[in-house]
Amino acid sequence: MADQTFPLNAWYAAAWSHEITRALAARTICGKDIVLYRQQNGEAVALENACWHRLLPLSLGWLDGDNVVCGYHGIAFNSDGRCVHMPAQKTINPSACVKSYPLIERHRMIWIWPGDPALADPSKMHDFHWNDGTEFVGEGGTYYSLKCDYRLIVDNLMDLTHETYVHAGSIGNDAVTETPFDVTHSRRIATVTRWMNDIEPPPFWAKNLGKPGNVDRWQIIRFEAPSIVVGDVGVAPVGTGAPEGDRSQGVYGCFLAAITPETEKTCHYHWNFVRQFRKDDAELTRQINQAHVNAEGKGLYDQDAFVLEAQQRAIDNNPRLPFYNLNIDAGALWARRLIARMIEDESTGVTGLHSEAAE
Amino acid sequence: MNVANEWRSARVKSIRDLSADIRLIEIEMSGPFAPAAPGSHIDIAVEIAGRPSTRSYSLLGPGRDGVHEVAVKLASDSRGGSAYMWTLKPGAVLKTTAPANHFDLNLDCNEYILIAGGIGVTPIHAMARALAAQGKDFRILYGARTRSDLVLAEDLRALAGERLQISCAEDGQRVDIAAAIASLGKEGELYICGPIGMLDEARAHWSRSGRPPANLRFETFGNSGRYPNAPFTVLLPHIGRTIEVAKTQSMLEALEAAGIEAMYDCRRGECGLCALDVIAVDGVIDHRDVFFNEEEKAEGHKLCACVSRIAGTSITVDTGERPA
């Protein structure tokens, strides 16, 4: 068996809240086929997307009230995944059910727990409040089925030196590669902090700051295992106190990533860029969204997606070649170590309810 | 039936008698080990009257360190699986499947009643552990014929405290299923494992109460009936055959042993694929399945050959086979 690349006992973003309606929506999360829908009371449900009987995806069926009806033989399952109707017989086979996945709807997204439901602990839900649309505003999106290992995105976001090369002309400039950074880490969180003081702002920030002169620029990237990244980024006129904590003269926002493994080699990249400046400017919200991802494939994240998929293809074609690591990879390596630890804990049952002593 | 569930070798690690006829067997599994979800069972390859067969045993808990626990009651009445299990000594090599689950516990519920009858307590024990660990609101009703059958009473008491209610037939007590159902909240779920009579009673009360059928969860391995096991004769006039079903054999096994083609899948009275048309009965059909409902059982037009038997001398059935 190949080394597992993701833990199962974690909350993963499955969809944006607005995407889940009274229609059946299929997703594959950590290799599990899941069907999502909303009950009549508005509560979202996640069930195994394979009928108990002949495994046809339930997402090809339809909703009857809060029950999902298989489109093949009409077998119906309730929102707990229990069979409530079987054709041509007067009883229901007691073992008939499909898995029901623990679900939390929070921060404008739907999160599911693909692992052991007994361990699904709401207190283990990630902090993603930046996406709430209150303190910060922004509209993001999702690359569904992006063809790369989700950890390649973590690598990408934990090392922003790539901005200089992949995103020249918008947010990248030489200051990013020339400035050292600090990494801190705890059991679940790794943070990369880089302050670039007294530099020329890159075009995106110069425009949004709207003030002449050099800036202090920061990138504080917080990774929460296994796959949440929040990058606190911004600029303030040099010497106005941003490094000391006074950001009042500056502009800043956060790039948000809730990256969900689909398979070992594909993932769903839920992204957003939320800002704390000109929050009422809907046109700016639209522009920033388009600047990240657009129909022409020329957005900032389109550039990343192109690199990430090409990188995965190269990994597949060169399976024996290792990654060589540079100093710039320290943040990514910490993130990967925290992921690996979660996977290891899971396999040894360290975090498990099931690990308690048997009598 | 999960065809993907392959046989793997296992070893009897230890044996401990919980009573004169109930034995706890620790089984060391080979291959990758994962804790089993509550309600899970393993299939064990057994030998009955010299013939290979399969029996399913519920697990007492999630297991640990590669070891699963089952409890086996030596039943003079059984089809012979328990007698085989009782011949095992520590170190004995077995063939088993990895745990599978047909009696899945929904953790997303606010109130539960668990009912165990006799050795049916094994999956209920696993469920009680999981619910206690989650701090859920649950009660347990544990009934048995004799006090010595109540082998897991202490363990359940530790998990459920005052929420455990014990009923022992030799003390004139009986699990009051109707009262239990009446006391359960509207959204509550009932999980029951025990003899078929107990299941039928629960199904009947549940259905009358108008509750969602899906919230009554039960499991049977089809090894108990209203009448003791006894040999009987099966007459098959369409193909001109007569076969004998031994006390330790199911009707389906006897048909197979005689080379008579029969369809089946679950072999525990759930799927209904082995149902045969009944032409005549000299005696009473002891329906032990959960596929037919009460009316269908009363009509007696069909029976599930995998678990149901005859209390009497013979049954005449049609397997659907015709001379070429």
XYZ file of C-alpha atoms in Angstrom:
683
model
C 0.000 0.000 0.000
C 1.316 3.418 -0.919
C 1.891 5.824 1.942
C -1.318 7.563 2.809
C -1.213 11.226 1.885
C -4.080 12.570 3.980
C -5.688 11.899 7.346
C -9.363 10.917 7.288
C -10.220 12.089 10.768
C -10.458 15.785 10.021
C -12.970 18.319 8.805
C -12.666 19.045 5.099
C -14.471 21.665 3.051
C -16.839 19.895 0.658
C -18.681 22.824 -0.906
C -19.642 26.447 -0.576
C -22.918 26.789 1.316
C -24.632 28.342 -1.696
C -23.723 25.367 -3.878
C -25.762 22.905 -1.822
C -29.463 23.172 -2.506
C -32.451 20.889 -2.985
C -30.554 19.286 -5.878
C -28.242 16.308 -5.350
C -24.567 17.236 -5.601
C -21.784 14.681 -5.954
C -18.322 15.132 -4.470
C -15.413 12.814 -3.899
C -13.649 13.656 -0.647
C -10.557 11.718 0.427
C -11.501 8.945 -1.952
C -15.050 8.677 -0.576
C -17.913 9.266 -2.966
C -20.421 11.525 -1.253
C -23.769 13.006 -2.219
C -24.766 16.312 -0.654
C -28.181 17.951 -0.442
C -30.268 20.165 1.742
C -33.293 18.960 3.702
C -36.543 20.881 3.615
C -35.611 22.573 6.906
C -32.413 23.839 5.284
C -30.049 21.457 7.030
C -27.393 19.981 4.754
C -26.770 16.225 4.568
C -23.830 14.169 3.298
C -24.412 10.522 2.421
C -22.369 7.824 0.768
C -22.948 8.234 -2.962
C -23.520 4.588 -3.830
C -26.804 2.793 -3.403
C -26.649 -0.095 -0.935
C -28.258 -2.349 -3.509
C -26.326 -2.036 -6.768
C -24.009 0.877 -6.001
C -25.458 3.289 -8.554
C -24.517 6.832 -7.463
C -27.449 8.192 -5.491
C -26.669 11.594 -6.995
C -28.229 10.243 -10.208
C -31.519 9.797 -8.380
C -33.796 12.423 -6.870
C -35.143 13.830 -3.634
C -38.496 12.801 -2.232
C -38.982 15.127 0.708
C -35.867 14.598 2.809
C -35.202 11.137 1.387
C -32.939 10.410 -1.514
C -34.343 7.925 -3.998
C -32.034 5.768 -6.090
C -32.689 6.328 -9.783
C -32.272 2.632 -10.586
C -34.775 0.659 -8.442
C -36.337 3.319 -6.260
C -34.684 2.295 -3.019
C -34.987 5.288 -0.702
C -32.711 6.418 2.114
C -33.435 8.997 4.775
C -31.070 11.750 5.839
C -29.355 9.365 8.296
C -28.650 7.018 5.387
C -31.213 4.461 6.559
C -33.245 2.645 3.957
C -36.908 3.613 4.209
C -38.258 1.942 1.087
C -37.500 -1.247 -0.753
C -39.355 -2.265 -3.880
C -41.540 -5.384 -4.103
C -41.304 -6.493 -0.495
C -43.181 -5.724 2.689
C -40.212 -5.432 5.003
C -36.932 -3.586 4.776
C -33.683 -5.486 4.989
C -32.306 -4.338 8.352
C -28.752 -3.981 7.124
C -29.731 -1.671 4.284
C -28.130 1.701 4.714
C -25.585 4.023 3.235
C -22.993 5.846 5.305
C -23.901 9.219 6.650
C -21.015 11.634 7.042
C -20.758 14.075 9.944
C -21.262 17.595 8.616
C -20.789 21.137 9.864
C -21.937 24.222 8.018
C -19.838 27.176 9.080
C -17.916 30.095 7.586
C -20.062 30.005 4.421
C -18.918 26.465 3.674
C -19.981 22.891 4.228
C -17.424 20.694 5.961
C -17.517 16.956 6.265
C -15.589 14.395 8.296
C -14.675 11.436 6.038
C -13.129 9.324 8.819
C -14.498 7.528 11.866
C -17.784 9.267 12.764
C -17.257 8.435 16.432
C -14.266 10.750 16.376
C -15.988 13.608 14.542
C -15.456 16.338 17.075
C -16.903 19.789 16.298
C -14.220 21.315 18.516
C -11.668 20.108 15.975
C -13.239 22.303 13.324
C -10.714 24.688 11.790
C -10.734 28.387 12.326
C -11.839 29.874 9.015
C -13.739 32.897 10.310
C -11.995 35.159 7.811
C -14.399 33.746 5.249
C -17.541 34.753 7.156
C -18.108 37.942 5.146
C -18.169 40.145 8.238
C -14.756 41.304 9.408
C -13.372 40.792 5.903
C -15.140 40.687 2.547
C -14.397 38.795 -0.631
C -15.842 36.242 -3.010
C -13.836 33.167 -3.842
C -14.408 29.940 -5.688
C -13.221 26.394 -6.087
C -11.047 24.502 -8.473
C -12.853 21.173 -8.297
C -10.778 18.124 -9.219
C -7.565 20.028 -9.658
C -5.089 17.426 -10.871
C -2.527 17.557 -8.092
C -1.836 16.137 -4.651
C -3.367 18.645 -2.212
C -0.023 18.958 -0.473
C 1.434 20.631 -3.542
C -0.948 23.521 -2.889
C 0.132 23.619 0.732
C 3.739 23.797 -0.486
C 2.765 26.559 -2.878
C 1.099 28.722 -0.251
C 3.652 28.120 2.472
C 6.472 29.408 0.311
C 5.675 32.700 -1.343
C 9.038 33.095 -3.016
C 7.173 31.636 -5.983
C 5.323 34.950 -6.282
C 8.424 36.522 -7.735
C 8.424 34.061 -10.631
C 4.885 32.835 -11.107
C 3.163 36.121 -10.304
C 5.604 38.724 -11.588
C 3.736 41.890 -12.454
C 1.027 41.651 -9.786
C 2.171 40.683 -6.311
C 5.639 39.301 -6.970
C 8.867 41.209 -6.790
C 12.456 40.609 -5.759
C 11.874 41.716 -2.173
C 10.036 38.466 -1.472
C 13.034 36.336 -2.400
C 15.541 38.605 -0.726
C 13.927 38.752 2.701
C 14.381 36.027 5.278
C 11.397 34.609 7.133
C 10.595 32.990 10.466
C 8.711 29.752 11.018
C 6.885 28.845 14.193
C 5.014 25.632 14.775
C 2.790 23.858 17.271
C 1.013 20.538 17.095
C -1.572 21.628 14.534
C -0.354 24.994 13.272
C 2.734 26.151 11.373
C 3.227 29.842 10.664
C 5.609 31.527 8.259
C 6.225 35.219 8.868
C 8.048 37.506 6.491
C 8.382 41.252 6.924
C 9.747 43.203 3.987
C 10.355 46.636 5.368
C 10.986 49.763 3.349
C 10.452 48.239 -0.073
C 8.823 49.357 -3.265
C 5.269 47.932 -3.287
C 4.354 45.481 -6.057
C 1.660 46.745 -8.505
C -1.406 45.215 -6.809
C -0.582 46.701 -3.445
C 0.609 50.072 -4.793
C -2.729 50.509 -6.489
C -4.838 49.545 -3.481
C -2.780 51.530 -1.001
C -3.093 54.625 -3.188
C -0.253 56.381 -1.403
C 3.192 57.137 -2.845
C 6.474 55.894 -1.497
C 7.944 52.784 -0.006
C 6.043 50.403 2.227
C 6.462 47.850 4.942
C 5.006 44.664 3.505
C 4.055 41.564 5.439
C 3.085 37.966 4.733
C 2.029 35.943 7.751
C 0.901 32.529 6.575
C -0.870 30.245 8.976
C -1.253 26.566 8.126
C -3.661 24.494 10.162
C -3.256 20.770 9.616
C -4.211 19.057 7.491
C -5.148 21.560 4.797
C -6.226 25.054 5.810
C -4.032 27.989 4.876
C -4.706 31.606 5.788
C -2.250 34.228 4.587
C -2.423 37.570 6.307
C -0.893 39.920 3.738
C -0.694 43.664 3.310
C 1.305 46.839 3.112
C 1.520 50.099 5.033
C 3.526 53.247 4.302
C 7.019 52.763 5.623
C 7.502 53.863 9.200
C 3.798 54.065 10.112
C 4.150 51.287 12.679
C 2.808 48.215 10.915
C 5.628 45.903 12.110
C 4.878 47.083 15.643
C 1.180 46.324 15.235
C -0.374 49.551 13.966
C -1.858 48.788 10.572
C -4.175 51.785 10.536
C -2.352 53.499 7.664
C -2.152 50.357 5.547
C -4.289 48.029 3.461
C -4.443 44.323 4.026
C -6.377 41.156 3.486
C -6.108 37.403 3.673
C -5.790 34.732 1.090
C -7.782 31.730 2.224
C -7.412 28.124 1.175
C -9.461 25.127 2.284
C -7.860 22.362 0.299
C -9.625 19.039 0.215
C -8.053 15.858 -1.111
C -10.293 14.272 -3.712
C -7.970 11.342 -4.399
C -4.270 10.860 -3.761
C -3.535 12.885 -6.883
C -6.434 15.302 -7.200
C -7.999 17.846 -4.907
C -10.620 20.527 -4.526
C -9.028 23.906 -3.986
C -11.495 26.214 -2.261
C -9.967 29.668 -2.335
C -10.850 33.207 -1.455
C -9.174 36.531 -1.113
C -10.819 38.654 1.515
C -9.908 42.206 2.318
C -10.282 44.661 5.108
C -10.222 47.792 2.885
C -13.016 49.317 0.730
C -15.333 46.645 2.041
C -18.452 48.202 0.494
C -16.966 48.295 -2.996
C -18.738 45.446 -4.802
C -16.930 46.262 -8.038
C -13.575 45.828 -6.295
C -14.786 42.490 -4.915
C -15.601 41.399 -8.442
C -12.287 42.667 -9.795
C -10.264 40.862 -7.146
C -12.193 37.659 -7.814
C -11.480 38.000 -11.539
C -7.855 38.819 -10.891
C -7.468 35.435 -9.153
C -9.473 33.224 -11.488
C -10.979 34.203 -14.816
C -12.454 32.726 -17.926
C -9.287 33.419 -19.921
C -7.268 31.378 -17.435
C -5.024 34.385 -16.828
C -5.755 34.919 -13.130
C -3.237 34.755 -10.319
C -4.511 31.357 -9.212
C -4.828 30.152 -12.791
C -1.064 30.652 -12.958
C -0.668 28.502 -9.833
C -3.070 25.832 -11.103
C -1.057 25.550 -14.317
C 2.157 25.044 -12.361
C 0.618 22.617 -9.859
C -0.872 20.302 -12.476
C 2.340 20.349 -14.497
C 4.251 19.525 -11.325
C 1.976 16.558 -10.576
C 2.426 15.212 -14.104
C 6.178 15.467 -13.685
C 6.001 13.646 -10.352
C 3.960 10.880 -11.968
C 6.432 10.594 -14.823
C 9.437 10.528 -12.522
C 8.180 8.403 -9.677
C 11.560 7.555 -8.280
C 12.904 11.070 -8.064
C 12.830 12.660 -4.623
C 12.068 16.280 -3.880
C 15.120 18.239 -2.910
C 14.429 20.822 -0.274
C 15.724 24.331 0.040
C 15.773 26.721 2.933
C 12.684 28.385 1.427
C 10.743 25.144 1.996
C 10.901 25.276 5.780
C 7.255 26.337 6.149
C 6.055 23.687 3.727
C 8.150 21.020 5.408
C 6.657 21.867 8.777
C 3.191 21.685 7.266
C 3.966 18.298 5.775
C 5.341 17.060 9.069
C 2.129 18.066 10.882
C 0.102 16.254 8.221
C 2.284 13.167 8.532
C 1.856 13.203 12.286
C -1.933 13.290 11.954
C -1.800 10.327 9.593
C 0.467 8.441 11.952
C -1.700 9.195 14.992
C -4.683 7.975 13.062
C -3.084 4.663 12.135
C -1.930 3.999 15.682
C -5.211 5.161 17.157
C -3.559 7.754 19.418
C -6.428 10.195 18.999
C -9.050 7.512 18.889
C -11.933 6.789 21.125
C -11.299 3.233 20.041
C -7.912 3.186 21.670
C -9.326 3.061 25.179
C -8.613 -0.079 27.126
C -10.687 -3.089 26.311
C -11.937 -4.942 29.320
C -23.088 -10.041 1.637
C -19.782 -8.400 1.118
C -18.046 -10.491 -1.511
C -14.948 -8.330 -1.212
C -14.427 -9.513 2.336
C -11.686 -12.075 2.007
C -10.685 -14.810 4.374
C -7.574 -14.254 6.403
C -5.862 -16.333 9.001
C -6.298 -15.646 12.696
C -5.330 -17.289 15.951
C -7.128 -17.929 19.212
C -5.230 -15.857 21.740
C -7.096 -16.733 24.894
C -10.300 -18.231 26.182
C -12.206 -17.302 29.303
C -15.459 -18.827 30.475
C -17.999 -16.206 31.438
C -20.477 -18.847 32.547
C -20.967 -22.586 32.253
C -22.000 -22.190 28.625
C -20.772 -18.761 27.505
C -17.176 -18.384 26.508
C -15.173 -15.267 25.686
C -12.708 -15.918 22.885
C -9.946 -13.475 22.035
C -8.954 -13.716 18.392
C -5.682 -12.359 17.126
C -6.213 -11.098 13.587
C -3.563 -11.005 10.892
C -3.003 -8.225 8.405
C -3.846 -4.569 8.864
C -5.939 -3.959 11.957
C -8.511 -1.240 12.377
C -10.846 -0.765 15.314
C -14.289 -2.104 14.505
C -17.338 0.154 14.577
C -20.035 -0.814 17.098
C -22.370 -3.491 15.736
C -19.630 -5.138 13.667
C -19.165 -8.875 13.354
C -16.604 -11.211 11.900
C -17.317 -14.344 9.930
C -15.468 -17.431 11.083
C -14.945 -20.567 9.033
C -16.242 -23.423 11.172
C -16.670 -27.128 10.759
C -20.006 -28.725 11.454
C -20.418 -32.478 11.350
C -17.240 -32.620 9.287
C -18.440 -30.058 6.754
C -17.081 -26.524 6.343
C -19.520 -23.755 7.079
C -19.517 -20.120 8.147
C -20.810 -18.457 11.285
C -20.952 -14.783 12.169
C -20.066 -13.506 15.623
C -20.633 -9.974 16.853
C -17.681 -8.200 18.385
C -17.809 -7.060 21.998
C -16.004 -3.828 21.277
C -13.653 -2.092 18.878
C -10.788 -4.453 19.685
C -7.216 -3.413 20.255
C -3.660 -4.435 19.456
C -4.870 -6.649 16.643
C -7.215 -8.620 18.886
C -10.996 -8.913 18.619
C -13.306 -10.467 21.199
C -16.361 -12.613 20.618
C -18.601 -14.397 23.094
C -20.013 -17.769 22.127
C -22.860 -19.524 23.877
C -22.726 -23.280 23.596
C -26.206 -24.057 22.435
C -27.327 -27.641 22.293
C -29.955 -26.316 19.960
C -27.772 -24.458 17.535
C -26.837 -25.526 14.075
C -23.471 -26.586 15.402
C -21.317 -23.476 15.033
C -21.020 -22.955 18.748
C -20.029 -26.567 19.351
C -17.144 -26.088 16.939
C -16.123 -22.808 18.554
C -16.069 -24.566 21.910
C -13.547 -27.118 20.631
C -11.003 -24.360 20.044
C -8.002 -24.080 22.318
C -5.615 -21.146 22.719
C -3.245 -21.088 19.757
C -5.770 -22.659 17.397
C -5.589 -21.290 13.873
C -8.795 -19.953 12.333
C -9.975 -18.404 9.123
C -11.946 -15.206 9.601
C -12.998 -12.152 7.668
C -12.167 -8.605 8.667
C -14.984 -6.959 10.644
C -18.055 -6.017 8.640
C -21.084 -4.175 9.898
C -24.744 -4.837 9.216
C -25.901 -3.284 12.469
C -24.590 0.200 12.179
C -24.942 2.572 15.134
C -26.041 6.076 14.185
C -24.132 8.473 16.420
C -26.177 11.447 15.349
C -29.178 10.854 17.582
C -30.168 12.275 20.954
C -31.786 9.290 22.639
C -31.280 5.566 22.442
C -32.676 2.382 23.889
C -30.576 -0.746 23.556
C -32.249 -4.098 24.120
C -30.274 -7.301 24.488
C -31.709 -10.782 24.758
C -29.334 -13.483 25.976
C -26.149 -13.776 23.953
C -27.545 -11.009 21.713
C -25.830 -8.767 24.229
C -22.522 -8.834 22.335
C -23.168 -6.072 19.753
C -25.232 -4.173 22.328
C -22.163 -4.132 24.567
C -20.083 -2.590 21.766
C -22.795 0.025 21.208
C -23.072 0.853 24.905
C -19.335 1.453 25.021
C -19.476 3.814 22.068
C -22.507 5.701 23.376
C -21.014 6.017 26.854
C -17.789 7.355 25.353
C -19.802 9.953 23.438
C -21.789 10.942 26.495
C -25.055 10.023 24.787
C -28.436 9.551 26.431
C -29.034 5.810 26.337
C -30.726 3.073 28.317
C -30.138 -0.657 28.192
C -32.676 -3.410 28.732
C -30.898 -6.693 29.200
C -32.930 -9.855 29.434
C -31.980 -13.509 29.737
C -33.443 -16.819 30.764
C -31.228 -17.404 33.778
C -29.087 -15.260 36.058
C -25.966 -17.060 34.873
C -26.765 -16.018 31.300
C -26.356 -12.357 32.274
C -22.627 -12.511 31.698
C -22.094 -8.871 30.727
C -24.344 -7.332 33.385
C -21.414 -5.949 35.376
C -19.726 -4.451 32.324
C -22.957 -2.840 31.231
C -23.596 -1.565 34.731
C -20.198 0.154 34.637
C -21.138 1.799 31.335
C -24.755 2.658 32.002
C -25.174 2.712 35.799
C -28.811 3.162 36.702
C -29.726 3.253 33.043
C -29.324 -0.513 32.866
C -32.437 -2.560 33.552
C -32.061 -6.298 33.939
C -34.833 -8.841 33.489
C -34.325 -12.469 34.266
C -36.917 -15.068 33.304
C -36.001 -17.384 36.187
C -36.949 -14.545 38.546
C -40.227 -14.122 36.724
C -39.090 -10.941 34.936
C -39.474 -10.083 31.304
C -38.145 -7.231 29.182
C -41.082 -4.889 28.762
C -40.516 -3.890 25.153
C -43.864 -2.131 24.774
C -43.215 0.102 27.780
C -39.687 0.836 26.570
C -40.933 1.939 23.175
C -43.682 4.028 24.747
C -41.108 5.845 26.884
C -38.761 6.647 24.012
C -38.797 10.162 22.588
C -40.240 10.682 19.133
C -36.848 10.960 17.455
C -35.256 8.206 19.545
C -33.761 5.044 18.108
C -34.057 1.472 19.333
C -31.335 -1.106 18.766
C -32.173 -4.682 19.550
C -30.384 -7.990 19.276
C -31.875 -11.161 20.657
C -33.978 -14.180 19.810
C -36.460 -13.925 16.967
C -39.451 -13.771 19.301
C -38.030 -10.684 20.915
C -37.381 -9.083 17.537
C -40.851 -9.851 16.286
C -42.356 -8.348 19.418
C -40.261 -5.219 19.037
C -41.129 -4.904 15.352
C -44.826 -5.289 16.059
C -44.875 -2.680 18.865
C -42.708 -0.336 16.851
C -44.937 -0.563 13.836
C -48.083 0.022 15.933
C -46.506 3.075 17.548
C -46.317 4.696 14.108
C -42.622 5.479 14.440
C -40.299 5.632 11.427
C -39.353 2.022 10.630
C -35.761 3.097 9.979
C -35.297 4.067 13.642
C -35.734 0.496 14.828
C -32.452 -1.259 14.223
C -32.016 -4.958 14.752
C -29.818 -7.830 13.895
C -30.297 -11.524 13.880
C -28.066 -14.275 12.750
C -31.120 -16.399 12.354
C -30.154 -19.002 14.877
C -33.091 -18.868 17.198
C -36.689 -19.836 16.795
C -39.884 -20.476 18.705
C -39.295 -24.190 18.686
C -36.199 -26.231 19.450
C -34.152 -27.438 16.516
C -35.152 -30.873 15.314
C -34.586 -32.874 12.155
C -37.282 -32.782 9.482
C -37.968 -33.965 5.948
C -38.229 -31.835 2.828
C -40.339 -33.143 -0.032
C -39.657 -31.793 -3.516
C -42.363 -33.280 -5.737
C -41.414 -31.281 -8.844
C -38.078 -33.028 -9.076
C -39.082 -36.185 -7.248
C -36.640 -35.799 -4.379
C -36.889 -36.170 -0.626
C -34.161 -34.898 1.659
C -33.531 -34.945 5.378
C -32.503 -31.839 7.298
C -30.341 -32.683 10.299
C -30.758 -30.893 13.597
C -27.413 -29.126 13.105
C -28.113 -28.133 9.522
C -30.195 -25.419 7.940
C -32.719 -26.339 5.300
C -30.626 -24.449 2.753
C -27.504 -26.370 3.768
C -29.369 -29.639 3.439
C -30.581 -28.698 -0.046
C -27.061 -27.753 -1.067
C -25.599 -30.932 0.392
C -28.082 -32.895 -1.679
C -26.973 -31.051 -4.816
C -30.225 -29.163 -5.194
C -29.768 -25.691 -6.626
C -31.029 -22.912 -4.422
C -30.512 -19.194 -4.634
C -29.362 -17.291 -1.564
C -27.299 -14.343 -0.478
C -27.234 -13.191 3.133
C -27.856 -16.573 4.807
C -29.247 -14.844 7.862
C -32.877 -14.320 6.967
C -32.698 -10.763 5.689
C -32.576 -10.634 1.920
C -35.353 -13.092 1.035
C -33.504 -14.579 -1.934
C -33.730 -18.139 -0.590
C -37.491 -17.967 -0.034
C -39.212 -21.145 -1.247
C -42.875 -21.737 -2.078
C -44.568 -23.898 0.509
C -46.968 -26.502 -0.853
C -47.807 -28.307 2.364
C -46.573 -28.618 5.929
C -46.914 -31.483 8.321
C -46.248 -29.415 11.427
C -45.635 -25.705 11.959
C -43.288 -23.373 10.113
C -40.854 -21.801 12.565
C -40.147 -18.562 10.695
C -36.794 -17.204 11.829
C -36.255 -14.546 9.194
C -36.852 -10.818 9.224
C -37.654 -10.636 5.523
C -41.341 -11.506 5.776
C -43.711 -9.399 7.785
C -46.162 -10.754 10.350
C -49.009 -11.291 7.890
C -46.776 -13.029 5.392
C -45.467 -15.338 8.095
C -48.989 -16.113 9.258
C -50.035 -16.945 5.698
C -47.074 -19.297 5.428
C -46.954 -19.351 1.629
C -43.182 -19.065 1.654
C -40.255 -19.587 3.985
C -36.624 -18.528 4.064
C -34.665 -21.754 3.748
C -31.503 -20.263 5.205
C -32.886 -19.890 8.726
C -36.473 -21.094 9.024
C -37.349 -24.623 10.077
C -40.248 -26.951 10.673
C -41.526 -28.024 14.048
C -43.086 -31.266 12.875
C -42.240 -33.979 10.443
C -42.103 -32.591 6.942
C -42.539 -29.722 4.538
C -43.333 -29.897 0.829
C -41.782 -27.107 -1.170
C -41.099 -25.979 -4.707
C -37.576 -24.730 -5.372
C -38.583 -23.710 -8.868
C -36.451 -26.415 -10.408
C -38.084 -28.500 -13.140
C -36.925 -31.719 -14.792
C -35.141 -30.927 -18.052
